[in-house]
Short mmCIF file of C-alpha atoms and ligand atoms in Angstrom, two decimals:
data_model
loop_
_atom_site.label_atom_id
_atom_site.label_comp_id
_atom_site.label_asym_id
_atom_site.label_seq_id
_atom_site.Cartn_x
_atom_site.Cartn_y
_atom_site.Cartn_z
CA UNK A 444 162.29 -24.59 140.05
CA UNK A 445 165.64 -23.86 137.73
CA UNK A 446 167.99 -21.86 139.17
CA UNK A 447 170.22 -20.27 137.14
CA UNK A 448 174.08 -20.39 138.10
CA UNK A 449 175.77 -17.25 138.03
CA UNK A 450 179.39 -16.81 137.22
CA UNK A 451 180.60 -14.94 140.51
CA UNK A 452 183.70 -12.80 140.56
CA UNK A 453 185.05 -12.40 144.51
CA UNK A 454 187.25 -8.91 144.27
CA UNK A 455 188.94 -9.63 147.73
CA UNK A 456 190.07 -12.79 149.71
CA UNK A 457 193.29 -12.64 151.97
CA UNK A 458 193.83 -16.67 150.72
CA UNK A 459 197.50 -16.75 151.21
CA UNK A 460 197.60 -14.75 154.28
CA UNK A 461 194.89 -17.47 156.00
CA UNK A 462 197.12 -20.09 154.69
CA UNK A 463 200.59 -18.95 155.41
CA UNK A 464 199.39 -16.85 158.59
CA UNK A 465 196.77 -19.15 160.12
CA UNK A 466 198.22 -22.31 158.84
CA UNK A 467 194.56 -22.72 157.09
CA UNK A 468 194.66 -25.28 154.41
CA UNK A 469 192.73 -23.53 151.15
CA UNK A 470 191.61 -27.04 149.08
CA UNK A 471 190.24 -28.18 151.98
CA UNK A 472 186.77 -27.13 152.79
CA UNK A 473 185.91 -24.34 154.99
CA UNK A 474 183.75 -26.96 157.39
CA UNK A 475 186.81 -29.08 157.56
CA UNK A 476 188.87 -26.06 158.66
CA UNK A 477 186.36 -25.66 161.21
CA UNK A 478 186.35 -28.95 162.52
CA UNK A 479 190.47 -28.47 162.53
CA UNK A 480 190.42 -25.44 164.86
CA UNK A 481 189.51 -25.86 168.43
CA UNK A 482 189.67 -22.06 169.27
CA UNK A 483 188.54 -19.89 166.56
CA UNK A 484 191.24 -18.40 165.27
CA UNK A 485 192.14 -14.64 164.41
CA UNK A 486 189.64 -14.84 161.45
CA UNK A 487 186.78 -16.36 163.20
CA UNK A 488 184.85 -19.24 162.06
CA UNK A 489 186.32 -20.22 158.54
CA UNK A 490 183.86 -19.03 155.66
CA UNK A 491 186.35 -19.99 152.38
CA UNK A 492 187.80 -23.35 151.13
CA UNK A 493 187.99 -24.57 147.43
CA UNK A 494 185.18 -26.71 147.83
CA UNK A 495 182.65 -24.23 149.01
CA UNK A 496 183.77 -21.67 146.00
CA UNK A 497 183.35 -24.18 143.15
CA UNK A 498 180.15 -25.16 144.74
CA UNK A 499 179.05 -21.20 144.25
CA UNK A 500 180.46 -21.48 140.45
CA UNK A 501 182.58 -18.45 142.09
CA UNK A 502 185.58 -18.38 138.59
CA UNK A 503 187.50 -15.32 139.52
CA UNK A 504 189.46 -14.11 143.13
CA UNK A 505 191.09 -11.32 143.41
CA UNK A 506 193.59 -13.04 145.81
CA UNK A 507 195.41 -10.47 148.11
CA UNK A 508 199.07 -10.36 148.46
CA UNK A 509 198.71 -8.78 151.90
CA UNK A 510 201.53 -8.17 154.42
CA UNK A 511 200.46 -7.10 158.02
CA UNK A 512 202.41 -3.90 159.40
CA UNK A 513 203.27 -4.49 162.99
CA UNK A 514 202.20 -1.04 163.93
CA UNK A 515 199.30 -0.29 163.00
CA UNK A 516 196.06 1.92 163.94
CA UNK A 517 193.96 -0.85 165.37
CA UNK A 518 196.52 -1.74 167.81
CA UNK A 519 196.20 -5.76 166.91
CA UNK A 520 199.30 -7.93 166.39
CA UNK A 521 198.99 -9.82 163.84
CA UNK A 522 201.79 -12.59 162.85
CA UNK A 523 203.69 -12.30 160.90
CA UNK A 524 204.08 -8.77 160.30
CA UNK A 525 206.56 -6.16 158.62
CA UNK A 526 208.98 -3.53 160.06
CA UNK A 527 210.98 -2.62 157.24
CA UNK A 528 210.07 -2.13 153.34
CA UNK A 529 212.37 -5.45 152.84
CA UNK A 530 210.19 -7.52 155.22
CA UNK A 531 207.66 -6.87 153.85
CA UNK A 532 208.77 -7.36 150.47
CA UNK A 533 209.86 -11.00 151.35
CA UNK A 534 206.43 -11.40 152.78
CA UNK A 535 204.77 -10.72 149.90
CA UNK A 536 206.85 -12.46 147.82
CA UNK A 537 205.86 -15.81 150.07
CA UNK A 538 202.52 -14.95 149.32
CA UNK A 539 202.53 -14.76 145.60
CA UNK A 540 204.79 -17.94 145.41
CA UNK A 541 202.18 -20.03 147.66
CA UNK A 542 199.85 -18.63 144.56
CA UNK A 543 201.80 -20.03 141.92
CA UNK A 544 202.42 -22.97 144.21
CA UNK A 545 198.59 -23.72 144.33
CA UNK A 546 198.05 -23.80 140.93
CA UNK A 547 199.60 -27.16 140.98
CA UNK A 548 195.95 -28.16 141.54
CA UNK A 549 194.73 -28.21 137.76
CA UNK A 550 191.46 -26.66 138.65
CA UNK A 551 193.51 -23.49 139.92
CA UNK A 552 195.27 -20.83 138.06
CA UNK A 553 196.20 -17.66 137.94
CA UNK A 554 194.98 -15.40 135.77
CA UNK A 555 197.41 -12.54 134.28
CA UNK A 556 195.86 -12.31 130.34
CA UNK A 557 192.84 -11.35 129.08
CA UNK A 558 193.09 -15.00 127.55
CA UNK A 559 193.68 -16.36 130.96
CA UNK A 560 190.63 -14.79 131.90
CA UNK A 561 188.27 -16.01 129.00
CA UNK A 562 189.62 -19.62 129.73
CA UNK A 563 188.75 -19.26 133.21
CA UNK A 564 184.95 -17.87 132.87
CA UNK A 565 184.29 -20.79 130.02
CA UNK A 566 183.56 -24.40 130.28
CA UNK A 567 183.98 -26.70 133.01
CA UNK A 568 184.66 -24.81 136.53
CA UNK A 569 188.22 -23.47 137.46
CA UNK A 570 188.76 -20.78 139.70
CA UNK A 571 191.37 -18.25 138.44
CA UNK A 572 193.41 -15.80 140.70
CA UNK A 573 193.74 -12.13 140.08
CA UNK A 574 196.61 -11.31 141.98
CA UNK A 575 196.09 -8.02 143.84
CA UNK A 576 198.22 -6.38 146.40
CA UNK A 577 196.56 -4.49 149.43
CA UNK A 578 198.91 -1.70 151.20
CA UNK A 579 201.83 -1.60 148.79
CA UNK A 580 204.57 -1.60 151.31
CA UNK A 581 206.17 -4.99 149.57
CA UNK A 582 207.17 -2.85 146.88
CA UNK A 583 209.81 -1.85 147.98
CA UNK A 584 210.45 1.35 145.74
CA UNK A 585 208.34 2.58 142.61
CA UNK A 586 210.84 0.89 140.17
CA UNK A 587 210.15 -2.60 141.84
CA UNK A 588 206.56 -2.14 140.80
CA UNK A 589 207.64 -3.65 137.70
CA UNK A 590 209.12 -7.22 139.17
CA UNK A 591 205.67 -7.51 140.65
CA UNK A 592 203.92 -7.17 137.78
CA UNK A 593 206.30 -9.48 135.84
CA UNK A 594 205.77 -11.92 138.12
CA UNK A 595 201.96 -11.61 138.07
CA UNK A 596 200.59 -8.62 140.04
CA UNK A 597 197.63 -6.96 138.47
CA UNK A 598 196.23 -4.74 140.92
CA UNK A 599 197.76 -2.49 143.43
CA UNK A 600 195.75 -1.29 146.66
CA UNK A 601 198.07 1.30 148.09
CA UNK A 602 197.13 1.65 151.81
CA UNK A 603 195.78 -0.53 154.30
CA UNK A 604 196.28 1.58 157.07
CA UNK A 605 199.04 4.06 156.10
CA UNK A 606 201.84 2.51 154.05
CA UNK A 607 204.99 4.34 152.29
CA UNK A 608 202.69 5.27 149.76
CA UNK A 609 199.64 6.69 151.03
CA UNK A 610 197.80 7.41 153.97
CA UNK A 611 195.28 4.26 154.98
CA UNK A 612 192.48 3.78 157.20
CA UNK A 613 192.65 5.43 160.41
CA UNK A 614 195.59 7.42 159.38
CA UNK A 615 194.48 10.19 157.20
CA UNK A 616 196.52 11.77 154.86
CA UNK A 617 198.00 12.55 151.43
CA UNK A 618 200.06 10.47 148.54
CA UNK A 619 203.97 10.57 149.90
CA UNK A 620 206.03 11.67 146.93
CA UNK A 621 207.12 7.72 146.91
CA UNK A 622 202.87 7.25 146.03
CA UNK A 623 203.14 10.02 143.28
CA UNK A 624 206.13 8.15 141.44
CA UNK A 625 204.45 4.60 141.98
CA UNK A 626 201.19 5.89 140.18
CA UNK A 627 203.54 6.90 137.38
CA UNK A 628 205.13 3.53 137.20
CA UNK A 629 201.28 2.02 137.34
CA UNK A 630 200.74 3.93 134.25
CA UNK A 631 203.43 2.31 132.31
CA UNK A 632 202.30 -1.00 133.01
CA UNK A 633 198.59 -2.56 132.71
CA UNK A 634 198.05 -2.35 136.22
CA UNK A 635 194.92 -1.26 138.22
CA UNK A 636 194.82 0.79 140.84
CA UNK A 637 192.54 -0.35 143.79
CA UNK A 638 191.17 2.75 145.80
CA UNK A 639 189.78 0.17 149.00
CA UNK A 640 191.70 1.77 152.43
CA UNK A 641 192.70 4.93 150.68
CA UNK A 642 192.59 7.76 152.82
CA UNK A 643 190.16 10.32 151.50
CA UNK A 644 192.83 13.01 150.84
CA UNK A 645 195.11 10.32 148.90
CA UNK A 646 192.18 8.84 147.17
CA UNK A 647 191.70 12.35 145.55
CA UNK A 648 194.82 12.63 144.83
CA UNK A 649 195.81 9.50 143.17
CA UNK A 650 192.14 9.95 141.01
CA UNK A 651 193.84 12.99 139.59
CA UNK A 652 196.82 11.93 138.99
CA UNK A 653 196.72 8.30 137.69
CA UNK A 654 194.80 8.04 134.58
CA UNK A 655 194.56 4.00 134.29
CA UNK A 656 191.91 1.54 135.86
CA UNK A 657 190.08 2.72 139.48
CA UNK A 658 188.41 0.17 141.41
CA UNK A 659 187.65 -0.38 145.06
CA UNK A 660 187.80 -4.42 145.75
CA UNK A 661 186.50 -4.48 149.21
CA UNK A 662 184.55 -1.17 150.39
CA UNK A 663 180.81 -0.04 151.46
CA UNK A 664 178.58 3.56 151.66
CA UNK A 665 179.83 5.75 154.22
CA UNK A 666 176.39 7.21 153.65
CA UNK A 667 175.45 3.93 155.61
CA UNK A 668 178.14 3.38 158.04
CA UNK A 669 180.03 6.61 158.94
CA UNK A 670 183.63 5.26 159.22
CA UNK A 671 186.50 6.32 157.18
CA UNK A 672 187.09 2.62 155.93
CA UNK A 673 183.74 3.35 153.73
CA UNK A 674 183.39 5.26 150.87
CA UNK A 675 181.72 8.78 150.47
CA UNK A 676 179.09 9.70 148.00
CA UNK A 677 182.02 11.81 146.41
CA UNK A 678 184.59 9.06 145.87
CA UNK A 679 181.87 6.80 144.74
CA UNK A 680 180.89 8.95 142.03
CA UNK A 681 184.61 9.28 141.28
CA UNK A 682 184.94 5.95 140.85
CA UNK A 683 181.74 5.70 138.60
CA UNK A 684 183.12 8.40 136.37
CA UNK A 685 185.87 6.00 135.47
CA UNK A 686 183.57 3.24 134.77
CA UNK A 687 185.12 1.22 137.87
CA UNK A 688 184.02 -0.96 140.12
CA UNK A 689 183.17 -1.56 144.16
CA UNK A 690 183.01 -4.47 145.66
CA UNK A 691 180.17 -4.54 148.44
CA UNK A 692 181.88 -6.35 151.76
CA UNK A 693 178.73 -8.58 153.21
CA UNK A 694 180.54 -8.08 156.72
CA UNK A 695 177.78 -7.07 159.19
CA UNK A 696 180.09 -4.20 160.85
CA UNK A 697 180.56 -2.61 157.45
CA UNK A 698 176.69 -3.10 156.68
CA UNK A 699 175.25 -1.68 160.07
CA UNK A 700 176.48 1.08 161.96
CA UNK A 701 174.16 0.26 164.74
CA UNK A 702 176.35 -0.46 167.54
CA UNK A 703 176.65 -0.25 171.27
CA UNK A 704 179.66 1.28 173.19
CA UNK A 705 181.56 -2.06 173.29
CA UNK A 706 181.39 -2.44 169.45
CA UNK A 707 178.99 -4.93 169.30
CA UNK A 708 175.78 -4.29 166.80
CA UNK A 709 172.73 -4.09 168.40
CA UNK A 710 170.56 -5.37 165.39
CA UNK A 711 170.47 -8.72 163.45
CA UNK A 712 172.09 -7.96 160.11
CA UNK A 713 170.78 -10.00 156.95
CA UNK A 714 171.08 -9.46 153.31
CA UNK A 715 168.60 -6.95 153.60
CA UNK A 716 171.62 -4.47 154.49
CA UNK A 717 173.50 -5.66 151.77
CA UNK A 718 170.86 -4.89 149.64
CA UNK A 719 170.94 -1.15 151.02
CA UNK A 720 174.24 -0.50 149.99
CA UNK A 721 173.76 -2.05 146.47
CA UNK A 722 170.87 0.58 146.08
CA UNK A 723 172.70 3.55 147.70
CA UNK A 724 175.62 3.11 145.22
CA UNK A 725 172.79 2.48 141.96
CA UNK A 726 170.97 5.70 143.07
CA UNK A 727 173.99 7.74 142.72
CA UNK A 728 175.35 5.78 139.47
CA UNK A 729 172.04 5.49 137.92
CA UNK A 730 172.80 1.71 137.40
CA UNK A 731 174.21 -1.15 138.87
CA UNK A 732 177.20 -1.77 136.25
CA UNK A 733 179.48 -0.57 138.71
CA UNK A 734 178.80 -2.80 141.61
CA UNK A 735 180.46 -6.27 142.23
CA UNK A 736 180.71 -8.17 145.36
CA UNK A 737 184.39 -8.24 147.38
CA UNK A 738 183.65 -10.51 150.48
CA UNK A 739 186.83 -9.90 151.88
CA UNK A 740 185.95 -13.19 153.59
CA UNK A 741 188.39 -14.74 156.38
CA UNK A 742 189.83 -11.43 156.29
CA UNK A 743 189.83 -11.02 160.05
CA UNK A 744 186.14 -12.11 160.40
CA UNK A 745 184.11 -14.91 159.97
CA UNK A 746 180.71 -16.70 159.83
CA UNK A 747 179.74 -15.32 162.78
CA UNK A 748 180.19 -11.33 161.45
CA UNK A 749 178.18 -12.19 158.11
CA UNK A 750 174.61 -11.59 157.51
CA UNK A 751 172.34 -14.50 158.74
CA UNK A 752 171.60 -15.89 155.19
CA UNK A 753 174.84 -16.74 154.77
CA UNK A 754 177.03 -19.54 156.26
CA UNK A 755 180.46 -20.05 153.93
CA UNK A 756 181.11 -18.74 150.74
CA UNK A 757 178.90 -21.47 149.31
CA UNK A 758 176.14 -19.49 150.02
CA UNK A 759 176.70 -15.97 147.55
CA UNK A 760 174.59 -17.25 145.16
CA UNK A 761 171.88 -16.01 147.99
CA UNK A 762 172.83 -12.83 147.33
CA UNK A 763 171.40 -12.70 143.68
CA UNK A 764 168.31 -14.29 145.13
CA UNK A 765 167.86 -11.33 147.38
CA UNK A 766 169.06 -8.66 144.54
CA UNK A 767 166.10 -10.76 142.01
CA UNK A 768 163.33 -10.35 144.59
CA UNK A 769 164.13 -6.82 145.32
CA UNK A 770 163.21 -6.11 141.71
CA UNK A 771 166.72 -6.19 139.93
CA UNK A 772 166.67 -7.70 136.45
CA UNK A 773 168.70 -10.87 135.88
CA UNK A 774 170.98 -8.94 133.90
CA UNK A 775 171.43 -6.24 136.36
CA UNK A 776 172.06 -9.51 139.10
CA UNK A 777 174.57 -11.23 136.50
CA UNK A 778 176.31 -7.63 136.50
CA UNK A 779 176.73 -7.48 140.47
CA UNK A 780 177.75 -11.32 140.81
CA UNK A 781 180.60 -11.03 138.42
CA UNK A 782 179.99 -9.74 135.02
CA UNK A 783 181.01 -5.96 136.08
CA UNK A 784 184.00 -7.20 137.43
CA UNK A 785 184.72 -9.02 134.29
CA UNK A 786 184.14 -6.12 132.46
CA UNK A 787 186.72 -3.99 133.74
CA UNK A 788 189.15 -6.58 133.87
CA UNK A 789 188.92 -7.73 130.34
CA UNK A 790 189.37 -4.01 129.72
CA UNK A 791 192.54 -4.01 132.11
CA UNK A 792 194.62 -6.93 131.39
CA UNK A 793 196.97 -7.33 128.96
CA UNK A 794 195.85 -9.73 126.03
ZN1 ZN B 172 191.07 -5.03 153.74
#
């Protein structure tokens, strides 16, 4: 049987954090990284590596600049972490510089423009990185946004836990005055607002104030997994209304809510769970054009915590196969695997 090769976009990976924070080599395969790590790291059993991305034909990744706050609601101490805005800025700049350094590999480039996006999706295999910030604290002040954008930042997520700009996961609350100002600065640039991790109050305030493009790079449905980390139906409706895209996260804890008291899942999680989240957004939106994949692979969890059919990121095409099997059309599937994200990027990146 001839298998179609999908153009895949992954809307969230903490590549720089994994390299700088955990000393992982992104250009090595996930399997090599596993061999090198005798005990599981903070991020679990490695799932990402450039060779596996090429194997899956992942053409574009929204690569995060994520500095970890020393004080966060999870209680986890993550190293390195920041106490002050200046430390967050330094750590963010190091990650940005890391992405620039990766482009010394001729098959990796940073996507800053629409033209660069087209180049990375056409012809022989290339990986294009769209730099996206998770938690806006590395932006020291609203005016400082423009320096980041000059250097290539194209997507700004306000929160992880709460930040100096907004409420976040486990730390509810409104936008701060600086957060409202940052949105105004974002409107003067072609910058996309990433709402994943945003507290609900901040989310709706931001959508009212901000007229630019709005997405959620890595979030699932709260109707299925009722925690504030996921999107309520009302939030999904609001993103759909802006023609944004939501990246479904194939992370077991975000897919199923069947946990016991120790936080362990009581059931085996499979791609059927991913399909439930896809179907839920599809039902709310009346179609699949607002659905994408945002794996967050190696973002604090590894192969041990993802659906049974997936081992490394090379297995993402299995999501496409599962979607086809459950009755979605080829067009719908190519949308979910990448085309929907490409639409948003084409409409939002500068020429
Ligand atoms: Zn995240």
